[in-house]
Coordinates of C-alpha atoms and ligand atoms in Angstrom, one line a residue:
M543 CA -0.1 -0.2 -0.2
S544 CA 2.3 2.1 1.3
N545 CA 4.1 2.5 -2.5
I546 CA 1.3 3.1 -4.8
L547 CA -0.2 6.9 -3.6
I548 CA 1.8 8.5 -5.7
K549 CA 5.3 7.4 -8.6
P550 CA 7.6 9.9 -9.9
S551 CA 7.5 12.6 -11.3
K552 CA 7.6 12.4 -15.1
Q553 CA 10.1 15.5 -15.3
I554 CA 13.2 13.3 -13.3
K555 CA 12.9 10.8 -16.4
Y556 CA 13.5 13.0 -19.2
L557 CA 14.9 16.5 -17.2
R558 CA 18.1 16.0 -16.2
A559 CA 18.8 16.7 -12.3
D560 CA 21.9 18.4 -10.3
V561 CA 24.2 16.7 -9.6
L562 CA 24.9 17.4 -6.3
R563 CA 22.7 15.9 -4.2
S564 CA 23.2 19.5 -0.7
N565 CA 20.6 21.5 0.3
V566 CA 22.7 24.3 0.3
P567 CA 22.0 27.6 -1.4
R568 CA 24.0 27.4 -4.5
L569 CA 23.6 28.4 -7.4
V570 CA 22.7 25.3 -10.1
N571 CA 24.5 25.1 -13.3
D572 CA 23.7 22.4 -16.4
A573 CA 19.8 21.2 -14.2
H574 CA 16.2 21.0 -14.8
Y575 CA 16.1 20.6 -11.2
S576 CA 17.7 19.7 -7.9
Y577 CA 16.7 15.6 -5.5
V578 CA 15.9 17.5 -1.8
S579 CA 14.4 16.1 0.6
T580 CA 11.1 17.6 2.8
K581 CA 11.6 18.2 6.5
K582 CA 10.6 15.0 8.5
F583 CA 8.5 17.5 11.3
D584 CA 7.8 16.2 14.4
N585 CA 4.4 16.9 15.5
P586 CA 2.6 17.7 12.1
T587 CA -1.6 18.4 11.6
I588 CA -3.6 18.2 8.5
I589 CA -5.9 21.0 9.8
H590 CA -7.6 21.3 6.2
L591 CA -8.5 17.9 3.5
N592 CA -9.4 18.5 0.3
D593 CA -11.5 16.1 0.0
R594 CA -12.6 16.6 -3.0
L595 CA -9.9 17.5 -5.1
A596 CA -8.3 14.2 -4.0
K597 CA -10.7 12.2 -4.8
E598 CA -10.8 14.7 -8.6
I599 CA -7.3 13.5 -8.8
G600 CA -7.4 9.6 -9.5
F601 CA -7.1 8.9 -4.3
T602 CA -9.9 6.4 -3.5
S603 CA -12.1 6.7 -0.5
K604 CA -9.4 4.2 1.2
E605 CA -6.2 5.6 0.1
I606 CA -7.4 9.4 0.9
A607 CA -8.5 7.4 4.5
S608 CA -4.2 5.4 5.0
I609 CA -1.6 6.5 6.7
E610 CA 1.2 6.6 4.0
F611 CA -1.6 9.7 2.3
K612 CA -1.2 11.7 5.8
K613 CA 1.6 11.7 5.7
L614 CA 2.8 12.3 2.1
L615 CA 1.0 16.1 2.9
V616 CA 3.2 16.6 5.6
G617 CA 6.5 15.3 3.3
K618 CA 6.9 12.3 5.2
S619 CA 5.6 9.7 2.9
E620 CA 7.6 6.3 3.1
S621 CA 7.2 5.5 -1.0
G622 CA 11.3 6.0 -0.8
I623 CA 10.1 8.5 -4.0
E624 CA 12.3 10.3 -4.6
S625 CA 11.6 14.5 -4.3
F626 CA 13.0 17.4 -5.7
A627 CA 13.2 21.1 -6.6
M628 CA 12.8 22.9 -9.8
N629 CA 15.2 25.7 -11.2
Y630 CA 13.9 28.6 -12.2
G631 CA 15.1 32.1 -12.6
G632 CA 12.6 34.8 -13.1
H633 CA 12.8 39.3 -13.9
Q634 CA 11.1 40.4 -10.6
F635 CA 9.3 44.0 -10.7
G636 CA 10.7 44.3 -14.2
H637 CA 14.9 43.6 -13.0
W638 CA 16.3 40.6 -13.6
A639 CA 17.0 37.9 -10.7
G640 CA 18.5 35.7 -12.5
Q641 CA 18.2 32.3 -10.7
L642 CA 15.5 32.2 -7.9
G643 CA 14.5 28.9 -8.6
D644 CA 12.2 26.3 -6.1
G645 CA 12.8 27.6 -2.0
R646 CA 10.6 25.9 -0.4
A647 CA 8.3 24.4 -2.1
I648 CA 9.5 20.4 -2.8
N649 CA 7.7 18.3 -4.9
I650 CA 6.9 15.3 -3.9
G651 CA 5.5 13.4 -6.6
E652 CA 2.8 12.3 -9.8
R653 CA -0.8 10.9 -9.8
S654 CA -2.7 10.0 -12.9
S655 CA -6.2 10.6 -12.2
A656 CA -8.9 9.1 -15.3
N657 CA -8.1 12.9 -17.5
H658 CA -4.5 13.8 -16.1
T659 CA -1.7 13.4 -14.4
W660 CA -1.1 15.7 -11.5
Q661 CA 1.6 16.9 -10.0
L662 CA 2.2 17.1 -5.9
Q663 CA 3.8 19.8 -4.3
L664 CA 4.7 20.8 -1.2
K665 CA 5.1 24.2 -0.3
G666 CA 6.6 24.9 2.8
A667 CA 8.1 21.9 3.2
G668 CA 12.1 23.2 3.9
P669 CA 15.0 24.3 2.5
T670 CA 16.3 23.6 -1.3
P671 CA 19.5 24.0 -3.5
Y672 CA 17.4 27.9 -4.3
S673 CA 16.0 29.3 -1.2
R674 CA 18.9 31.4 -1.0
K675 CA 18.7 33.5 2.2
G676 CA 15.3 32.3 2.5
D677 CA 14.5 29.0 5.4
G678 CA 12.1 27.2 2.5
Y679 CA 8.9 27.3 5.7
A680 CA 5.6 29.4 4.8
V681 CA 3.9 30.1 7.8
L682 CA 0.4 29.5 8.6
R683 CA -1.3 33.1 7.3
S684 CA 0.6 33.0 3.8
S685 CA -0.8 28.7 3.7
I686 CA -4.5 30.0 4.9
R687 CA -4.4 33.1 2.1
E688 CA -3.1 29.7 -0.8
H689 CA -5.3 27.5 0.7
L690 CA -8.7 29.2 0.1
C691 CA -7.7 31.2 -3.2
S692 CA -6.3 28.7 -5.1
E693 CA -9.5 26.7 -5.1
A694 CA -12.1 30.6 -5.0
M695 CA -10.3 30.5 -8.5
Y696 CA -10.8 27.2 -10.2
Y697 CA -14.3 27.5 -8.7
L698 CA -14.8 30.6 -10.0
G699 CA -13.2 28.8 -13.5
I700 CA -10.5 30.1 -13.9
P701 CA -7.2 27.7 -14.5
T702 CA -4.8 27.6 -11.4
T703 CA -2.7 25.7 -10.0
R704 CA -5.8 24.0 -6.3
S705 CA -5.0 22.4 -3.0
L706 CA -5.3 19.3 -1.5
S707 CA -4.3 20.1 1.8
L708 CA -3.2 22.3 4.7
A709 CA -1.2 21.2 7.6
L710 CA 0.6 22.7 10.3
T711 CA 4.1 22.4 11.5
G712 CA 4.1 22.0 14.6
E713 CA 7.0 24.6 14.5
S714 CA 7.8 28.3 14.8
V715 CA 9.0 30.5 11.5
Y716 CA 10.3 33.5 12.5
R717 CA 8.7 36.5 10.0
D718 CA 9.1 39.8 9.8
M719 CA 5.5 40.7 8.1
F720 CA 5.6 43.9 7.4
Y721 CA 9.9 44.3 6.9
N722 CA 9.5 46.9 9.2
G723 CA 11.5 45.2 12.2
N724 CA 8.9 43.6 13.6
A725 CA 9.7 40.3 13.6
A726 CA 8.0 37.9 15.4
Y727 CA 7.0 33.9 15.1
E728 CA 4.3 32.5 13.7
K729 CA 2.8 28.7 13.1
G730 CA 5.1 27.2 10.4
A731 CA 2.0 25.7 7.3
V732 CA 2.6 23.7 4.9
V733 CA 0.5 23.3 1.6
C734 CA 0.1 20.5 -1.0
R735 CA -0.2 22.0 -3.9
V736 CA -2.0 19.9 -7.3
A737 CA -1.3 21.3 -10.8
Q738 CA -0.6 19.7 -14.5
S739 CA 2.4 21.5 -14.2
F740 CA 4.4 24.0 -12.3
I741 CA 6.8 25.6 -15.1
R742 CA 7.4 28.6 -15.7
F743 CA 8.3 31.6 -17.5
G744 CA 11.6 31.6 -14.9
N745 CA 12.4 28.0 -16.3
F746 CA 13.2 28.6 -19.8
Q747 CA 14.7 32.2 -18.7
I748 CA 17.4 30.8 -16.5
H749 CA 18.3 28.2 -19.0
A750 CA 18.4 30.6 -21.9
A751 CA 20.5 33.3 -19.1
N752 CA 22.9 30.9 -18.9
G753 CA 23.5 30.4 -22.4
E754 CA 22.2 26.4 -21.9
I755 CA 20.6 26.0 -25.3
D756 CA 20.7 22.7 -24.9
L757 CA 18.5 22.4 -21.3
L758 CA 16.4 24.7 -22.8
K759 CA 15.4 23.1 -25.8
E760 CA 14.8 19.6 -24.3
L761 CA 12.8 21.7 -21.4
T762 CA 10.6 23.2 -24.3
D763 CA 10.3 19.7 -25.6
Y764 CA 9.0 18.5 -22.4
T765 CA 6.6 21.0 -21.6
I766 CA 5.0 20.4 -25.7
T767 CA 5.1 16.9 -25.5
N768 CA 2.9 16.9 -21.8
H769 CA 1.2 20.6 -22.1
F770 CA 0.8 21.4 -25.2
K771 CA -0.4 18.6 -27.1
G772 CA -2.0 19.7 -29.9
I773 CA 1.3 21.2 -31.3
D774 CA 2.7 18.7 -33.5
K775 CA 6.0 17.2 -32.3
N776 CA 7.5 17.7 -35.5
S777 CA 6.2 20.5 -36.9
T778 CA 9.6 22.6 -38.4
D779 CA 7.9 25.5 -36.8
K780 CA 6.6 23.5 -33.3
Y781 CA 8.7 26.4 -30.4
L782 CA 6.6 29.8 -32.5
S783 CA 3.5 27.5 -32.2
F784 CA 4.3 26.4 -28.2
F785 CA 4.7 30.5 -27.5
K786 CA 1.6 31.0 -29.7
A787 CA -0.2 28.9 -27.0
V788 CA 1.9 30.0 -24.0
A789 CA 0.2 33.6 -25.4
T790 CA -3.5 32.6 -25.6
R791 CA -3.2 31.1 -22.7
T792 CA -1.9 33.8 -20.5
L793 CA -4.1 36.1 -22.0
E794 CA -7.0 33.8 -21.1
M795 CA -5.9 33.8 -17.3
I796 CA -5.3 36.9 -17.1
M797 CA -8.6 38.6 -18.1
N798 CA -10.4 36.0 -16.8
W799 CA -8.5 38.0 -13.5
Q800 CA -10.4 40.5 -14.9
R801 CA -12.7 39.4 -15.1
V802 CA -13.4 38.4 -10.6
G803 CA -11.5 41.9 -10.2
F804 CA -8.3 39.6 -9.2
V805 CA -5.1 41.3 -8.4
H806 CA -1.7 38.9 -8.3
G807 CA 0.2 41.6 -6.9
V808 CA 3.5 39.8 -7.8
M809 CA 3.9 38.6 -12.0
N810 CA 6.5 38.6 -11.7
T811 CA 7.9 36.1 -14.2
D812 CA 8.7 33.7 -12.0
N813 CA 5.3 33.5 -11.1
L814 CA 3.8 33.3 -14.7
S815 CA 2.9 29.7 -15.4
I816 CA 3.7 28.2 -18.7
I817 CA 0.5 26.3 -18.9
G818 CA -1.4 29.6 -17.6
D819 CA -2.7 28.2 -14.6
T820 CA -2.7 31.3 -12.4
I821 CA -0.4 30.6 -9.4
D822 CA 2.0 31.6 -5.9
Y823 CA -0.3 33.5 -4.1
G824 CA 1.6 35.8 -2.1
P825 CA -0.5 39.2 -1.9
Y826 CA -3.1 38.6 -3.8
G827 CA -5.5 40.7 -3.5
W828 CA -9.9 41.6 -4.4
L829 CA -11.4 44.7 -5.2
D830 CA -14.2 45.9 -3.4
N831 CA -14.5 48.8 -4.5
Y832 CA -13.8 48.9 -8.5
D833 CA -10.1 50.7 -8.9
T834 CA -7.9 50.1 -12.2
G835 CA -4.7 51.6 -9.6
W836 CA -5.2 49.0 -6.1
T837 CA -2.2 47.1 -5.6
P838 CA -2.5 44.6 -2.5
N839 CA 0.7 44.4 -1.8
T840 CA 3.0 47.3 -0.7
T841 CA 6.1 45.8 -1.7
D842 CA 5.2 47.8 -4.7
N843 CA 3.4 50.5 -3.1
Q844 CA 5.6 53.0 -5.2
H845 CA 5.3 52.2 -9.4
K846 CA 1.8 49.8 -8.4
R847 CA 3.4 48.1 -11.6
Y848 CA 1.1 44.9 -10.6
R849 CA -2.1 46.9 -10.3
Y850 CA -5.5 45.3 -10.6
G851 CA -5.6 47.6 -13.8
A852 CA -2.2 47.0 -15.6
Q853 CA -2.7 43.3 -15.2
P854 CA -2.7 42.7 -19.4
E855 CA 0.1 44.7 -20.0
I856 CA 2.2 42.8 -17.0
G857 CA 1.1 39.5 -18.8
L858 CA 2.2 41.0 -22.4
W859 CA 5.9 42.5 -20.5
N860 CA 6.3 39.0 -19.5
L861 CA 5.3 37.0 -23.0
W862 CA 8.3 39.6 -23.9
Q863 CA 11.2 38.5 -21.5
L864 CA 10.1 34.5 -23.0
A865 CA 10.4 36.0 -26.4
N866 CA 13.5 36.8 -25.5
A867 CA 14.2 33.2 -24.0
L868 CA 13.2 31.4 -26.9
F869 CA 14.3 32.7 -29.3
E870 CA 17.1 30.5 -29.3
L871 CA 15.7 28.0 -30.4
V872 CA 12.6 30.3 -32.8
D873 CA 15.4 32.1 -34.5
D874 CA 12.9 34.6 -35.8
S875 CA 12.2 37.9 -33.9
K876 CA 9.1 38.8 -36.6
A877 CA 7.3 36.0 -35.5
L878 CA 7.8 36.6 -31.8
E879 CA 6.7 40.1 -32.5
G880 CA 4.2 38.9 -34.2
V881 CA 3.0 36.7 -31.2
L882 CA 2.7 39.4 -29.5
D883 CA 1.5 41.9 -31.4
Q884 CA -1.4 39.8 -31.7
Y885 CA -1.5 39.9 -27.9
K886 CA -2.4 43.5 -28.6
E887 CA -4.6 42.6 -30.7
D888 CA -7.0 39.8 -29.3
Y889 CA -6.7 42.0 -25.7
G890 CA -8.7 44.0 -27.4
T891 CA -11.3 41.6 -28.4
S892 CA -11.5 39.4 -25.4
H893 CA -11.7 42.5 -23.3
I894 CA -15.1 43.7 -25.3
K895 CA -16.6 40.6 -25.1
M896 CA -16.0 40.1 -21.0
M897 CA -17.9 43.6 -20.6
S898 CA -20.7 42.5 -23.3
N899 CA -21.0 39.0 -20.7
K900 CA -20.3 41.1 -17.4
L901 CA -23.1 43.8 -18.3
G902 CA -25.4 41.0 -20.6
L903 CA -25.1 42.5 -23.8
I904 CA -25.6 40.3 -26.4
Q905 CA -26.9 41.2 -29.3
K906 CA -23.7 43.4 -30.8
H907 CA -24.8 47.2 -30.6
E908 CA -22.7 49.5 -32.4
R909 CA -23.6 52.1 -28.6
D910 CA -21.4 48.5 -26.7
E911 CA -18.2 50.1 -26.8
S912 CA -19.7 53.2 -25.0
I913 CA -21.4 52.2 -22.6
I914 CA -18.6 49.4 -21.2
N915 CA -15.8 52.5 -21.2
Q916 CA -18.3 54.9 -19.7
I917 CA -18.9 52.0 -17.1
L918 CA -15.4 52.0 -16.4
T919 CA -15.3 55.4 -15.7
L920 CA -17.9 55.5 -13.6
L921 CA -17.5 53.0 -11.5
E922 CA -14.6 54.6 -9.7
A923 CA -16.2 57.9 -10.3
H924 CA -17.5 57.1 -6.3
E925 CA -16.8 54.1 -4.5
T926 CA -18.0 51.1 -5.6
D927 CA -18.9 47.8 -5.2
M928 CA -17.9 45.7 -7.9
T929 CA -18.8 42.4 -7.1
I930 CA -22.1 43.2 -6.3
F931 CA -22.8 46.1 -8.8
Y932 CA -22.2 43.5 -11.4
R933 CA -24.1 41.4 -10.3
E934 CA -27.2 43.7 -8.7
L935 CA -27.3 45.1 -12.1
I936 CA -28.7 41.3 -13.4
N937 CA -32.0 42.4 -11.6
V938 CA -31.8 45.5 -14.4
N939 CA -34.1 45.1 -17.1
H940 CA -35.6 46.3 -20.7
S941 CA -38.4 47.6 -19.1
T942 CA -37.4 48.0 -15.3
P943 CA -37.7 52.6 -14.5
V944 CA -35.0 54.4 -14.8
D945 CA -35.0 55.9 -10.8
Q946 CA -35.8 51.6 -10.0
G947 CA -32.5 50.3 -11.3
Y948 CA -30.9 53.1 -9.6
T949 CA -31.9 52.0 -6.7
T950 CA -31.4 48.2 -7.5
I951 CA -28.1 49.2 -7.6
S952 CA -27.0 51.9 -5.6
K953 CA -26.1 48.5 -3.2
A954 CA -22.9 48.7 -4.2
F955 CA -22.1 52.3 -3.2
Y956 CA -20.3 52.7 -0.6
D957 CA -20.8 56.4 1.9
H958 CA -23.8 57.0 -0.6
D959 CA -25.1 60.7 0.8
A960 CA -21.5 60.8 0.3
M961 CA -21.7 61.2 -3.6
S962 CA -21.5 64.1 -5.5
K963 CA -24.5 65.7 -7.6
T964 CA -22.3 65.3 -10.8
V965 CA -22.0 61.0 -10.0
K966 CA -25.4 60.4 -9.7
T967 CA -26.5 61.9 -12.6
Q968 CA -24.3 60.5 -14.3
W969 CA -25.5 57.0 -13.1
I970 CA -28.6 57.8 -13.4
D971 CA -27.1 58.5 -17.7
W972 CA -25.6 55.4 -17.9
L973 CA -28.5 53.7 -16.5
S974 CA -31.1 55.6 -19.2
T975 CA -28.8 54.3 -22.4
Y976 CA -28.4 50.9 -20.6
I977 CA -31.6 50.5 -20.3
N978 CA -32.6 51.8 -23.1
R979 CA -29.8 49.3 -24.5
L980 CA -31.5 46.5 -23.5
K981 CA -35.3 46.8 -25.3
N982 CA -32.9 46.0 -28.8
Q983 CA -32.6 42.3 -27.7
K984 CA -35.4 42.2 -25.6
D985 CA -36.1 38.6 -26.6
V986 CA -33.2 36.9 -25.2
A987 CA -34.3 38.2 -21.6
V988 CA -33.3 35.4 -20.4
E989 CA -30.2 33.8 -21.8
R990 CA -29.0 37.5 -20.3
I991 CA -29.7 36.0 -16.9
E992 CA -27.6 33.4 -17.5
I993 CA -24.8 34.8 -19.1
M994 CA -24.6 37.7 -16.6
S995 CA -25.1 35.4 -13.8
K996 CA -21.6 33.1 -14.8
N997 CA -19.6 36.0 -15.3
N998 CA -19.8 37.2 -12.2
P999 CA -20.2 36.1 -9.1
K1000 CA -22.2 36.9 -6.4
Y1001 CA -19.9 35.2 -3.5
V1002 CA -15.4 36.3 -3.7
L1003 CA -12.5 35.6 -1.3
R1004 CA -12.8 39.7 -0.4
N1005 CA -9.6 40.2 2.0
Y1006 CA -11.1 40.9 5.7
M1007 CA -13.1 37.5 4.7
A1008 CA -9.3 35.7 4.4
Q1009 CA -8.0 37.9 7.5
M1010 CA -11.1 36.0 9.3
V1011 CA -10.4 33.0 8.9
I1012 CA -6.6 33.6 9.9
E1013 CA -7.3 35.4 12.9
K1014 CA -9.5 32.5 14.1
A1015 CA -7.2 29.6 12.9
E1016 CA -4.2 31.0 14.8
L1017 CA -6.7 30.4 17.7
G1018 CA -6.6 26.6 16.6
D1019 CA -10.8 27.3 15.5
Y1020 CA -11.1 26.0 12.7
S1021 CA -15.2 26.7 11.8
L1022 CA -14.2 29.7 9.8
L1023 CA -12.1 28.4 7.5
Q1024 CA -14.7 25.7 6.8
E1025 CA -17.5 28.2 6.2
I1026 CA -15.8 29.8 3.9
F1027 CA -14.7 27.0 1.4
D1028 CA -18.0 26.0 1.4
M1029 CA -18.5 29.3 0.3
I1030 CA -15.9 29.2 -2.4
Q1031 CA -16.9 26.4 -4.4
D1032 CA -20.1 27.4 -4.9
P1033 CA -19.2 31.2 -6.4
Y1034 CA -22.3 31.9 -8.5
T1035 CA -25.2 30.5 -7.4
D1036 CA -28.1 32.6 -5.0
R1037 CA -27.3 31.2 -1.5
K1038 CA -29.7 32.0 1.0
V1039 CA -27.0 30.6 3.9
M1040 CA -24.7 32.5 2.9
D1041 CA -26.6 36.1 2.3
H1042 CA -24.0 37.7 4.8
W1043 CA -21.3 37.3 2.9
Y1044 CA -22.8 39.0 0.0
A1045 CA -22.0 42.7 1.5
K1046 CA -19.8 45.4 0.8
R1047 CA -16.0 45.3 2.7
P1048 CA -17.3 46.4 5.7
D1049 CA -15.3 50.0 7.7
W1050 CA -13.0 48.1 9.6
A1051 CA -11.7 46.5 7.0
R1052 CA -10.6 49.8 5.3
D1053 CA -7.5 50.4 6.0
K1054 CA -6.3 47.3 7.4
P1055 CA -2.6 45.3 8.2
G1056 CA -3.1 41.4 6.5
V1057 CA -6.5 43.2 4.8
S1058 CA -5.7 46.5 2.2
Q1059 CA -2.4 45.9 2.7
L1060 CA -0.1 42.2 2.3
S1061 CA 4.0 42.1 1.0
C1062 CA 5.8 39.3 0.8
S1063 CA 6.7 38.2 4.1
S1064 CA 5.2 35.2 3.9
Ligands
LIG2512 P1 8.3 35.1 -4.3 O1 7.5 36.1 -5.1 O2 6.7 34.7 -2.8 O3 7.4 34.1 -5.2 O4 9.4 34.5 -5.0 C1 10.4 34.8 -4.6 C2 11.8 33.2 -4.9 O5 11.5 33.9 -3.3 C3 10.7 32.5 -5.4 O6 12.2 31.5 -6.0 C4 10.6 31.2 -3.6 O7 10.5 30.5 -3.7 C5 11.6 32.3 -3.0 N1 10.8 32.3 -1.8 C6 9.9 33.1 -1.2 N2 9.8 32.7 -0.1 C7 10.9 32.0 0.7 C8 11.4 30.8 2.3 N3 10.9 31.5 3.0 N4 12.8 30.4 2.3 C9 13.3 30.4 0.7 N5 12.8 30.7 0.1 C10 11.2 31.6 -0.5
LIG2513 MG1 7.2 32.3 -6.1

């Protein structure tokens, strides 16, 4: 029983291992990965298990109930399968940072379900050759945030890495949460992440930067074979096709973020998955009031490089860096640039499509673009809750009187009394244009509601909710963790029992550290 839960990852067989086995931080050359053992914690406890995901990725109920499964999730598997950390580099905040690598993530093996092979990775299970100045561990607060948000994104229909379990290591970790000299001991935790691949843009960049073209080629071939099955491995332009496919997936992922108001917070090239999954949940956040200039990441306060409104453009910038890395294989800069130009064009189309879906503008109309542009400006003119606005707008239809429509959507306004007369007039004008526009598509009124309900979530993982979960969990109470976990698993359906979570951000949460301000310290 003990050795059949997972198999060695295919990457071990097809990619190159570091010849050194020590986990002392160092530069690693000529290797895609380094073997490394997980820390064997004395007293770990699993505090939340994602049963549903365990089954989805192929574990049977009997396996899930086994001791070996529990050991696997905390890095104490007795299977004898070798674990490893991947080598990657990256551009951090616009600057090449050289080798980064899995500094606190250890790949423990893979599991196959009926349709896919899943990689399992422990985050926070000890140091690796890539830990640099870090300790290889993770704290409870950031692990809760990763555990919840991975699943929230999945159920919103957004490509993402998943989270199978959350465990306390039983050890303390020393962290300076705001890099302000107030370091303290916090509870250590481990999350078991699951994805079809954890390979990032940075994996390609490091080999290009090191001049390891053979390793770059091996990694790209491996990725195409295993994760881009639609690409013909024998075609002469397979590397260009690969780059095109990555650009398409990246844009699709980011447009989904824009749709639900998710801000990643650290879109460095080492945090962009090559298969287009949302990866590395650090100082991420969700828009309460719609604000294109908002970022939750205090490390990025000055330039706000990774603010909500800049995410599509940063996706393009990151693809530029990937193009530079792949140039050695494609050897055609014009063709690579063509892909980047296409991204810009596709962004325009998918932005209109996304917004049309959110607003329920089904049958195309010449006025749509201006309706979209106006609402995006108006949403920022007075603090307006993004999630509540779109969700309430579903209740406005072609026969709704304008003042009634206004009352309906005004639930989304923060401090409604403070709204200026000019802005109120603009809202009334916009609503009357919108309601008139809906008159052109009366015959699809039902479809409109369906489309809007599928594109505008009712429940999102607002920053204050994660913080409430964390504060309780720090005291050993996991009841709220379970409740929010239930909430995120069905974000588009009206649910009476969850009604209290369909609310604007409470006042106490406006400027609270951990809610509106987060750092990379995790
Ligand atoms: P991030 O910005 O969190 O994605 O991390 C950037 C790099 O720092 C990655 O190479 C991480 O593996 C590494 N890193 C972050 N936190 C730690 C830590 N506590 N110990 C070791 N490495 C870390
Ligand atoms: Mg990272």
